[in-house]
mmCIF file of C-alpha atoms in Angstrom:
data_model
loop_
_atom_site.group_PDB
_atom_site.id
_atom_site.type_symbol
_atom_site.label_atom_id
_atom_site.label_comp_id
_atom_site.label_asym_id
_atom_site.label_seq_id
_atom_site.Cartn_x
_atom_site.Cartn_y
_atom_site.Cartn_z
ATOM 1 C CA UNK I 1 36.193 45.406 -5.584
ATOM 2 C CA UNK I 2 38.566 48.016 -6.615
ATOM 3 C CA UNK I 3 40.230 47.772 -10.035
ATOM 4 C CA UNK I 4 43.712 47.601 -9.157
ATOM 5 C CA UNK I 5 46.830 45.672 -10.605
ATOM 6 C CA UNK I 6 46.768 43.529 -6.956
ATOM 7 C CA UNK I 7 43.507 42.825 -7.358
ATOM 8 C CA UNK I 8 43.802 41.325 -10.631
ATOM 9 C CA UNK I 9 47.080 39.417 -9.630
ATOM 10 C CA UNK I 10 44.853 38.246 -6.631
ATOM 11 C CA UNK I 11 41.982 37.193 -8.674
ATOM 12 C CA UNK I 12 43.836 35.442 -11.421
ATOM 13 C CA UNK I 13 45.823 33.476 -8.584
ATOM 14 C CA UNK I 14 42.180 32.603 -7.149
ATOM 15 C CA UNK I 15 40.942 31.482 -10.855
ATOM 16 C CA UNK I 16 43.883 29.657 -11.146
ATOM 17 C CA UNK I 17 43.297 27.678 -8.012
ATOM 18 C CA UNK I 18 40.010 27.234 -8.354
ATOM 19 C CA UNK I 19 40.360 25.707 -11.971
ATOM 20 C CA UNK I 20 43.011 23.028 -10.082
ATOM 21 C CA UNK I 21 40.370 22.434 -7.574
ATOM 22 C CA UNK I 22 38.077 21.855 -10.149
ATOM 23 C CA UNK I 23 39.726 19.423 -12.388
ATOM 24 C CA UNK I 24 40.883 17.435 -9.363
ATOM 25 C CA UNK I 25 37.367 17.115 -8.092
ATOM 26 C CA UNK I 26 36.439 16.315 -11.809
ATOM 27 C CA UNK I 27 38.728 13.497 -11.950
ATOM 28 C CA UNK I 28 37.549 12.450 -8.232
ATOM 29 C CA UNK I 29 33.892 12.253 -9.623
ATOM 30 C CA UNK I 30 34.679 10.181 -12.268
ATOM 31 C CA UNK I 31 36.586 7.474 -10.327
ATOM 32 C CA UNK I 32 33.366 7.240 -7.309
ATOM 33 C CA UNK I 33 30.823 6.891 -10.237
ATOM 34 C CA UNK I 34 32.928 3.945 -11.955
ATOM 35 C CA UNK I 35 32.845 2.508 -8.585
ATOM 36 C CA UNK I 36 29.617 3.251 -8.095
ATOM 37 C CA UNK I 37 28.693 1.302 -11.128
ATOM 38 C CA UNK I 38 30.706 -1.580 -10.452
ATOM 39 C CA UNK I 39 29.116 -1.858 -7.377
ATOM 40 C CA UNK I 40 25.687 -1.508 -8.915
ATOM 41 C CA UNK I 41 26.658 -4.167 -11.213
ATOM 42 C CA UNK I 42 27.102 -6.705 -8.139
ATOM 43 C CA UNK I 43 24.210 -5.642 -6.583
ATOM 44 C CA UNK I 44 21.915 -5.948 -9.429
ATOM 45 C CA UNK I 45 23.842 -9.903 -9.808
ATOM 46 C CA UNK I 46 23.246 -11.146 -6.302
ATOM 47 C CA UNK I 47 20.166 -9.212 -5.451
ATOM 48 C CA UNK I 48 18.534 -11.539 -7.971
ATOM 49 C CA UNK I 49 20.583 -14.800 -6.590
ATOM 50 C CA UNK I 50 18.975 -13.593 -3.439
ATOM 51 C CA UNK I 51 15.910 -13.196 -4.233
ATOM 52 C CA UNK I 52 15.607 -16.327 -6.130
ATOM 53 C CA UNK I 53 17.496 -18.324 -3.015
ATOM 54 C CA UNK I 54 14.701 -16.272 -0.422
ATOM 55 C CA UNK I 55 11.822 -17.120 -3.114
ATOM 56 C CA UNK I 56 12.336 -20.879 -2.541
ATOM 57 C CA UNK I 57 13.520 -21.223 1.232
ATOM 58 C CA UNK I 58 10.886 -19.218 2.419
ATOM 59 C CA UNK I 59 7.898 -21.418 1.232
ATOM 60 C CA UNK I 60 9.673 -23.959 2.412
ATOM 61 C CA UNK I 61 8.953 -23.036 5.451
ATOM 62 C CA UNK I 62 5.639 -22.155 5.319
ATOM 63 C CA UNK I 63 5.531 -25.493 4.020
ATOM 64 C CA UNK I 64 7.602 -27.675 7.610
ATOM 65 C CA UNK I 65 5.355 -25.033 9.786
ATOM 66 C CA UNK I 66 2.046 -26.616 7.953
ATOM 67 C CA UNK I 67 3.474 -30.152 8.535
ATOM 68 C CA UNK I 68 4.685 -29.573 12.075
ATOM 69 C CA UNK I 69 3.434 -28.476 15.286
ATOM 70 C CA UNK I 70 3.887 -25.365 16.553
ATOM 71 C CA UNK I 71 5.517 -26.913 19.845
ATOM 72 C CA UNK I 72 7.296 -29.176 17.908
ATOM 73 C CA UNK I 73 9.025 -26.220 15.415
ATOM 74 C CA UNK I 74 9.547 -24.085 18.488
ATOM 75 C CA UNK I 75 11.538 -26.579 20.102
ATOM 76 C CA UNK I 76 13.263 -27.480 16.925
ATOM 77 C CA UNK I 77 14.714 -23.907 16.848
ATOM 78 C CA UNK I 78 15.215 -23.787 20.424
ATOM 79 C CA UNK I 79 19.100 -23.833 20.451
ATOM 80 C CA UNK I 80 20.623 -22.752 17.190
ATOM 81 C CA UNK I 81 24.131 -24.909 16.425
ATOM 82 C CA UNK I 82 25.429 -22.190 14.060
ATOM 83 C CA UNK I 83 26.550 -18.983 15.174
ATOM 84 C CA UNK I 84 26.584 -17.003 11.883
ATOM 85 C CA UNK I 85 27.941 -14.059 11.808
ATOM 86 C CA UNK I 86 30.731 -11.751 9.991
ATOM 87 C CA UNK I 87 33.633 -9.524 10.987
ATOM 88 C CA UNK I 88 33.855 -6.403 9.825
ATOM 89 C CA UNK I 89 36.386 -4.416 8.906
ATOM 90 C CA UNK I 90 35.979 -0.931 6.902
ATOM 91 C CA UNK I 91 38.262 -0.231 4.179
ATOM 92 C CA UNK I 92 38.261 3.199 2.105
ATOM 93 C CA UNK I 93 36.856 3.702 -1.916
ATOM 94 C CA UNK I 94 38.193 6.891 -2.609
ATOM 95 C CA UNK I 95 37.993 8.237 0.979
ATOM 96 C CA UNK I 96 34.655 7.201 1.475
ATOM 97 C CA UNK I 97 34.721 4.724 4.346
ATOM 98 C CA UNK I 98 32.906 1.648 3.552
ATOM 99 C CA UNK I 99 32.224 -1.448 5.822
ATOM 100 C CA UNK I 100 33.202 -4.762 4.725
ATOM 101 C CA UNK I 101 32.047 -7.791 5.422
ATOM 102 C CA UNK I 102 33.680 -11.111 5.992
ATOM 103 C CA UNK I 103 31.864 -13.990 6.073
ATOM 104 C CA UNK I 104 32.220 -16.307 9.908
ATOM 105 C CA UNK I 105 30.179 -18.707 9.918
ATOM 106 C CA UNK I 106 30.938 -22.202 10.296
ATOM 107 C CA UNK I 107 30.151 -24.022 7.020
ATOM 108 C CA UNK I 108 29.120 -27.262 8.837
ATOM 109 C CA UNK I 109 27.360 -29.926 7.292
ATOM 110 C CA UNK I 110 25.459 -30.338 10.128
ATOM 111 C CA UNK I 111 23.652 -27.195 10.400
ATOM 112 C CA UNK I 112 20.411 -28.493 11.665
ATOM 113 C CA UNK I 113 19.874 -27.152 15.598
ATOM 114 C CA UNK I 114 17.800 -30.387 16.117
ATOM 115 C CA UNK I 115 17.568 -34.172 15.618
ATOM 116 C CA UNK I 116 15.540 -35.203 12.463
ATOM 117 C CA UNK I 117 13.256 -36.961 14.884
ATOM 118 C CA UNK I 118 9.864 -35.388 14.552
ATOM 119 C CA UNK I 119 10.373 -32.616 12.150
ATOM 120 C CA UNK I 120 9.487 -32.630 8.719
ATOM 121 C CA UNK I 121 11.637 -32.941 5.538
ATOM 122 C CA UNK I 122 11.007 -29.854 3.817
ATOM 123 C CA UNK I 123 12.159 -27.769 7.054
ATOM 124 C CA UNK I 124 15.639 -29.696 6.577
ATOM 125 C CA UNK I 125 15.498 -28.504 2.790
ATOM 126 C CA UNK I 126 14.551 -24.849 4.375
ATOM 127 C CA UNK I 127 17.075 -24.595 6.769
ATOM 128 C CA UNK I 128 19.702 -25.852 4.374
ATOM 129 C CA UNK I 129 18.652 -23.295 1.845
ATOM 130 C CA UNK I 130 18.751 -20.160 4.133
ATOM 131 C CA UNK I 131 21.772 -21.656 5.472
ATOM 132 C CA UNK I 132 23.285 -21.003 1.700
ATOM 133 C CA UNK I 133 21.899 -17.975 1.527
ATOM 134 C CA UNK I 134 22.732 -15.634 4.297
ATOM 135 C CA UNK I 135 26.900 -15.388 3.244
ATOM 136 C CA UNK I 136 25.226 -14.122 -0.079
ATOM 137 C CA UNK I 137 22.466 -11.962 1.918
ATOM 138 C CA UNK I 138 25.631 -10.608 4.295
ATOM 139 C CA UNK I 139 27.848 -9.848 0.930
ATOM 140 C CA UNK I 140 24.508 -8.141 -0.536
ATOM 141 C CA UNK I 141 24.175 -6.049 2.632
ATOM 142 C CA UNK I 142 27.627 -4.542 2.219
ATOM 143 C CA UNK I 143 27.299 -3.749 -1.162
ATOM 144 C CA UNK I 144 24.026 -2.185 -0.541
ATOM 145 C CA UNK I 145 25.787 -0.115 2.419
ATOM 146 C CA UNK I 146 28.509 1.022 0.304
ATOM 147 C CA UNK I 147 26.675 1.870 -2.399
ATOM 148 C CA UNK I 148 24.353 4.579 -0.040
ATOM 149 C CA UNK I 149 27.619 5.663 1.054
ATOM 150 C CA UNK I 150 29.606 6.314 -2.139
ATOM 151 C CA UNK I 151 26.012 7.985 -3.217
ATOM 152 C CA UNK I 152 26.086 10.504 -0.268
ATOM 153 C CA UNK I 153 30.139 11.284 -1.660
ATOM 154 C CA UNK I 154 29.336 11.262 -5.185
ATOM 155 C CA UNK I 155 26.125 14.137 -4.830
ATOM 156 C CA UNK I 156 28.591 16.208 -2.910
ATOM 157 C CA UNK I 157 31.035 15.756 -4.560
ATOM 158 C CA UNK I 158 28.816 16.825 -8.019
ATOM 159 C CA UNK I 159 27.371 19.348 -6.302
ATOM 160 C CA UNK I 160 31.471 21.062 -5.223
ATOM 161 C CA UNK I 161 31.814 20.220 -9.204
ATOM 162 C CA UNK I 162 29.104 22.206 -10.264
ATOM 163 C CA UNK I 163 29.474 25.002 -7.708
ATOM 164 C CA UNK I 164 33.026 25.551 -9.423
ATOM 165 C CA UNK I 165 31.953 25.023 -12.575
ATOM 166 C CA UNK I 166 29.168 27.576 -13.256
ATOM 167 C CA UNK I 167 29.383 29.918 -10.246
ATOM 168 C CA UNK I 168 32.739 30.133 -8.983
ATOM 169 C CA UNK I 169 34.585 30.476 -11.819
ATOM 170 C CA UNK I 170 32.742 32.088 -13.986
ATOM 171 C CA UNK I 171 32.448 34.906 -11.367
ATOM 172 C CA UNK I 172 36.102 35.294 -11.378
ATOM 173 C CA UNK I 173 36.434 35.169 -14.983
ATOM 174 C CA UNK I 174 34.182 37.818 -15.705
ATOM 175 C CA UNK I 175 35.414 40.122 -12.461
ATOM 176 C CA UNK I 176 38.659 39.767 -14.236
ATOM 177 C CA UNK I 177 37.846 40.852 -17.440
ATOM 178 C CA UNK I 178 36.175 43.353 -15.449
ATOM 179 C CA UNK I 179 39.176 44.945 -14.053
ATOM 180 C CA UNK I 180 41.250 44.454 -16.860
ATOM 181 C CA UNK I 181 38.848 46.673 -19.123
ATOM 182 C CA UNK I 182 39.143 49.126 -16.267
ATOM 183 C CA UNK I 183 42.450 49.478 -16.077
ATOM 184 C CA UNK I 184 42.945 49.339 -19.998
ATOM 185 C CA UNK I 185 40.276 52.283 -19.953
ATOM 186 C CA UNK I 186 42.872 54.360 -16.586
ATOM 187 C CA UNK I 187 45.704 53.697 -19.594
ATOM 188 C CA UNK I 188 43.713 54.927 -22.110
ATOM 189 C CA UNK I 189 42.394 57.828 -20.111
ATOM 190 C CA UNK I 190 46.018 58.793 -19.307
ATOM 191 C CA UNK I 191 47.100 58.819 -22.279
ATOM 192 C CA UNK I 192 44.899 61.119 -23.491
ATOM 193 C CA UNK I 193 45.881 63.292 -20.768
ATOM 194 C CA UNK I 194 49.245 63.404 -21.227
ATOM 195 C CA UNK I 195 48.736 63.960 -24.733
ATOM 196 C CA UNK I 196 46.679 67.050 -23.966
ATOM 197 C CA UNK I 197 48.946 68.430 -21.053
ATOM 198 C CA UNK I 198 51.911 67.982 -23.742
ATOM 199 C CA UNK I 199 49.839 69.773 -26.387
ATOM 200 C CA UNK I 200 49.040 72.988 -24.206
ATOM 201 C CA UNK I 201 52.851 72.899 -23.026
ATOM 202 C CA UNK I 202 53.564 73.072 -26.722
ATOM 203 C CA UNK I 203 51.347 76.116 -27.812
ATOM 204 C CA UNK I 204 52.427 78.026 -24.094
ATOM 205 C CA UNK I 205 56.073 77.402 -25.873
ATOM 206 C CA UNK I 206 54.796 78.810 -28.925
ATOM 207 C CA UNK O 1 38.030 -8.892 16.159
ATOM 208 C CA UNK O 2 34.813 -8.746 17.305
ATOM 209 C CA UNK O 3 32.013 -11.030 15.658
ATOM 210 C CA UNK O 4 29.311 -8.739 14.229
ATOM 211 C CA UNK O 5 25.774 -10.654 14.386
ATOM 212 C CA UNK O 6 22.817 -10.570 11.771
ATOM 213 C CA UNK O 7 19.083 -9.605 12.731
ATOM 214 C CA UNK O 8 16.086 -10.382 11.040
ATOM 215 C CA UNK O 9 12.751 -8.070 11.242
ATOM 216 C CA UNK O 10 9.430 -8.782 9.934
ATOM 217 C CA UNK O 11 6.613 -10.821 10.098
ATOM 218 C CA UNK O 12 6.923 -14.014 12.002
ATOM 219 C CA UNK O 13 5.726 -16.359 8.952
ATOM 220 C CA UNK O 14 8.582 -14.479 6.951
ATOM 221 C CA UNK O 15 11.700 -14.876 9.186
ATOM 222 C CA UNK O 16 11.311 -17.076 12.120
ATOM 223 C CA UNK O 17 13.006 -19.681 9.500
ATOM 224 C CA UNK O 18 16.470 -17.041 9.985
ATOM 225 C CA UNK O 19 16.396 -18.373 14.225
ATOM 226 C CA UNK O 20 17.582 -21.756 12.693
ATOM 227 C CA UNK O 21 20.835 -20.195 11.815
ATOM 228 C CA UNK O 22 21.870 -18.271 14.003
ATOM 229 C CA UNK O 23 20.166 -14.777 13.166
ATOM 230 C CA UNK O 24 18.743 -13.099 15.970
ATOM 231 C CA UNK O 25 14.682 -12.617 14.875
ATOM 232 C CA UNK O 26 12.595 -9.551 15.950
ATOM 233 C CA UNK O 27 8.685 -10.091 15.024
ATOM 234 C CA UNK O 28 7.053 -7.687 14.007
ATOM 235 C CA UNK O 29 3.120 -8.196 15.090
ATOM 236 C CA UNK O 30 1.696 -5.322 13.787
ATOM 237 C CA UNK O 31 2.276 -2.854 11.061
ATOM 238 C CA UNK O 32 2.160 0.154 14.020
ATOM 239 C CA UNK O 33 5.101 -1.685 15.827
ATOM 240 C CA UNK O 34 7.418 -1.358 12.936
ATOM 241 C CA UNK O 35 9.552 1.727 13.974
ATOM 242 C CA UNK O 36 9.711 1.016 17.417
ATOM 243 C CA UNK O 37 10.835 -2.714 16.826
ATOM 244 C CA UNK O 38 13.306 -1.713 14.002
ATOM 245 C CA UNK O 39 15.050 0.571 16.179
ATOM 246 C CA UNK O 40 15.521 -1.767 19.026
ATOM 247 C CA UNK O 41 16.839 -4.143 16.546
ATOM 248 C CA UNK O 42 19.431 -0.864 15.851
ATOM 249 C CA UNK O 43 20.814 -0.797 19.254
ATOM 250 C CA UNK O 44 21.338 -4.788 19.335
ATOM 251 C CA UNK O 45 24.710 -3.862 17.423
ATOM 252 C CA UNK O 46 24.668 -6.039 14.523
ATOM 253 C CA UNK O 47 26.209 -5.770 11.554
ATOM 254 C CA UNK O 48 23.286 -6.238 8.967
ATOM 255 C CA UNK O 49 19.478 -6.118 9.644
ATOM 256 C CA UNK O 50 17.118 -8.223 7.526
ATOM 257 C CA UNK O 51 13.945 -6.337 6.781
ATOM 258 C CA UNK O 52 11.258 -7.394 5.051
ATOM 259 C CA UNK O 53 9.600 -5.266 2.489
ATOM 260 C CA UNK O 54 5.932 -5.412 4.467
ATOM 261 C CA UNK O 55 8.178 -3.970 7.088
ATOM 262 C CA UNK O 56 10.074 -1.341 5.013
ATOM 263 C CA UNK O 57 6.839 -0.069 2.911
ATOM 264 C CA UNK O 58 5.251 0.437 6.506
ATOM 265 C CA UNK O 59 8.098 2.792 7.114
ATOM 266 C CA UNK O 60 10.046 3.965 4.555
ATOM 267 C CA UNK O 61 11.775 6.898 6.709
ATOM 268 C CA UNK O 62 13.364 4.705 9.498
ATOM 269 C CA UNK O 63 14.926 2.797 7.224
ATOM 270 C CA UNK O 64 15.896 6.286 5.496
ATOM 271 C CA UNK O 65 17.459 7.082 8.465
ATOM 272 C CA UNK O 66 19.697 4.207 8.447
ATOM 273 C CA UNK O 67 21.675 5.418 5.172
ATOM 274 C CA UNK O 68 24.332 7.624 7.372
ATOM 275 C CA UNK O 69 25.913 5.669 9.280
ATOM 276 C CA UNK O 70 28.115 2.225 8.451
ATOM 277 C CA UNK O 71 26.573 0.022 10.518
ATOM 278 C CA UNK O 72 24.147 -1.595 10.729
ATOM 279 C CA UNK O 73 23.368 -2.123 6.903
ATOM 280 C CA UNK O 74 20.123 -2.764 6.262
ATOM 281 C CA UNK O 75 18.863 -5.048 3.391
ATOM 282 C CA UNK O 76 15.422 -5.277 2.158
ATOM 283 C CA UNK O 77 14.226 -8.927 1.836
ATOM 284 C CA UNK O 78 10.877 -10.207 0.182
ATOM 285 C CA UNK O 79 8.592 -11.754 2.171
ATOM 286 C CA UNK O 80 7.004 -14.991 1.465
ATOM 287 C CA UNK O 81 4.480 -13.494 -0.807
ATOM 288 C CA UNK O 82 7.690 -12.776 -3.274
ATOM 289 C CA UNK O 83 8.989 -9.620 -3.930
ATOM 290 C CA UNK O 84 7.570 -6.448 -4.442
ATOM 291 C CA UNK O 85 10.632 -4.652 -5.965
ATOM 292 C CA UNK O 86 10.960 -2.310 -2.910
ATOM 293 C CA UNK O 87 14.919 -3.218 -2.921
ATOM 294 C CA UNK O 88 15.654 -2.100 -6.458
ATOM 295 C CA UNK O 89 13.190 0.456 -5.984
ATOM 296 C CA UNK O 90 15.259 1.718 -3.014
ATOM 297 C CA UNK O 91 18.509 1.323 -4.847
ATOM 298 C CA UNK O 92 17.175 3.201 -7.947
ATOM 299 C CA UNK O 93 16.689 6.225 -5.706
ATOM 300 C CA UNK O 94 19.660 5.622 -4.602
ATOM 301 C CA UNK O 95 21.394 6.032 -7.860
ATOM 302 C CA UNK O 96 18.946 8.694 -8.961
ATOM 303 C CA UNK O 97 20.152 10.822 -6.165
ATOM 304 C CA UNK O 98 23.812 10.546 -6.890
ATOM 305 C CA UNK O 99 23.901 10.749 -10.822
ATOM 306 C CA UNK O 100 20.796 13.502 -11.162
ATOM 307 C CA UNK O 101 19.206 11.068 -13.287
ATOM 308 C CA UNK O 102 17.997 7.755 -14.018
ATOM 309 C CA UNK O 103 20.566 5.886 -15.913
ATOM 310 C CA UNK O 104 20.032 2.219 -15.332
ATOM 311 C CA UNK O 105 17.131 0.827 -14.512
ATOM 312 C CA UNK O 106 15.111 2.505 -17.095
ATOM 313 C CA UNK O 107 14.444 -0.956 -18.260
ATOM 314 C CA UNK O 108 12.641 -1.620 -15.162
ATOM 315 C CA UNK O 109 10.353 1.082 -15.195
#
């Protein structure tokens, strides 16, 4: 790069910009990880409601397939009455876009997709269980999602930070200083010159 | 708006209970059929697949592969042997990944 005046008017634009850029991106960072956390925060809550919920309804079960016949289970699930199920909509955190879940399922009190004739007790207690569950399982799967998503933003978004931070600008900086020592040096170095051309005009006068 | 269904994949004993309610149930028979079952349960559309964490130790990078895109969202389930931590396990790499470090489930280990 040649050590001109425009150069260094160029460059110190560039810095200038890139020290906006950088701040902005800063700030941008910030706000995704305190989302990120909240998130985390929910996850970590219902994750363990979850697994709790899952811990009991699935022995339960294991429990109505001991008691019951295979035929008799198989035909018991034959033709579910609840359609479960969730819309989804995305919405944006901090232009990441992030699916969201809402919860369609018919909250009927009679859930069961068969008559209580023949089947065991504990499979009502099962059924009723996971029947609880799976809004909470649906809400944990969004938060999940969005949380790999607003990871993805936040690493690129650190690694833009970082690329500003300790390469970018710094390279400018010191190319600046660069220039600016070489043109202080030009001044210098003309000033000498003159000072000599003026002397030898002086003694040729003498 | 359309109605976005839920699948369930893993062993039978673990989520056959899920066809009571609704969820549509892919069985995984063996641990070799994992992939190929998990991504036909992909192109079914739904909203959120259950997997269970037999399922998602057998193969960690399909379910790797699911983190790009917004649907379907996957979520780790334990099966009835209770769980092995392979969902907080998951979302601690998660979180390590974003922040460059480990900053809260140290407590976990």
């Amino acid at each position: 790069m040649s050590p001109t005046r425009m150069q260094l008017l160029r460059l110190k634009k560039r810095l200038a910009m890139a020290e906006r850029g950088h701040k902005l991106l800063k700030d941008k960072r910030d706000e995704l990880m305190k989302r990120f956390l909240d998130l985390i925060k929910k996850e970590q809550a219902l994750r363990g409601r979850v697994e709790a919920g899952l811990g009991r309804a699935l022995p339960a079960f294991l429990q109505a397939r001991a008691a019951m016949s295979g035929e008799a289970l198989e035909e018991a699930f034959m033709a579910p009455k609840v359609s479960c199920g969730v819309d989804v909509s995305t919405t944006t955190i901090m232009n990441v876009r992030v699916p969201e879940f809402t919860w369609r399922g018919e909250k009927a009190s009679d859930i069961y997709p068969y008559g209580f004739h023949g089947t065991s007790a504990s499979l009502d207690d099962a059924v009723a269980g996971l029947a609880e569950l799976l809004p909470m399982m649906a809400e944990l799967a969004e938060v999940e999602k969005s949380i790999e998503l607003l990871a993805d933003e936040i690493e690129k978004t650190r690694r833009r930070v970082n690329a500003l931070e300790y390469v970018l600008i710094p390279n400018l900086r010191s190319t600046a200083r660069y220039i600016t020592m070489k043109l202080d040096e030009m001044e210098r170095g003309n000033l000498t010159r003159l000072m000599k051309v003026k002397d030898i005009v002086r003694a040729k006068q003498a | 708006m359309p109605m976005y269904r839920f699948a369930a994949v893993g062993e039978e004993e673990t989520v056959f209970g899920f066809r009571a309610l609704g969820v549509d149930v892919f069985i995984v028979g063996r641990e070799d059929d994992a992939a190929s079952v998990l991504q036909e349960a992909r192109k079914g559309g739904y909203a959120g697949i259950f997997v269970t964490e037999q399922v998602a130790k057998a193969v960690p990078d399909v379910i790797e592969g699911f983190g790009g895109a917004p649907l379907p969202a996957v979520l780790i389930i334990p099966g009835v042997g209770g769980s092995l931590g392979l969902a907080s396990q998951r979302m601690k790499k998660i979180v390590e990944k974003a922040v460059g470090a480990d900053i809260l489930f140290q407590e976990r280990g």
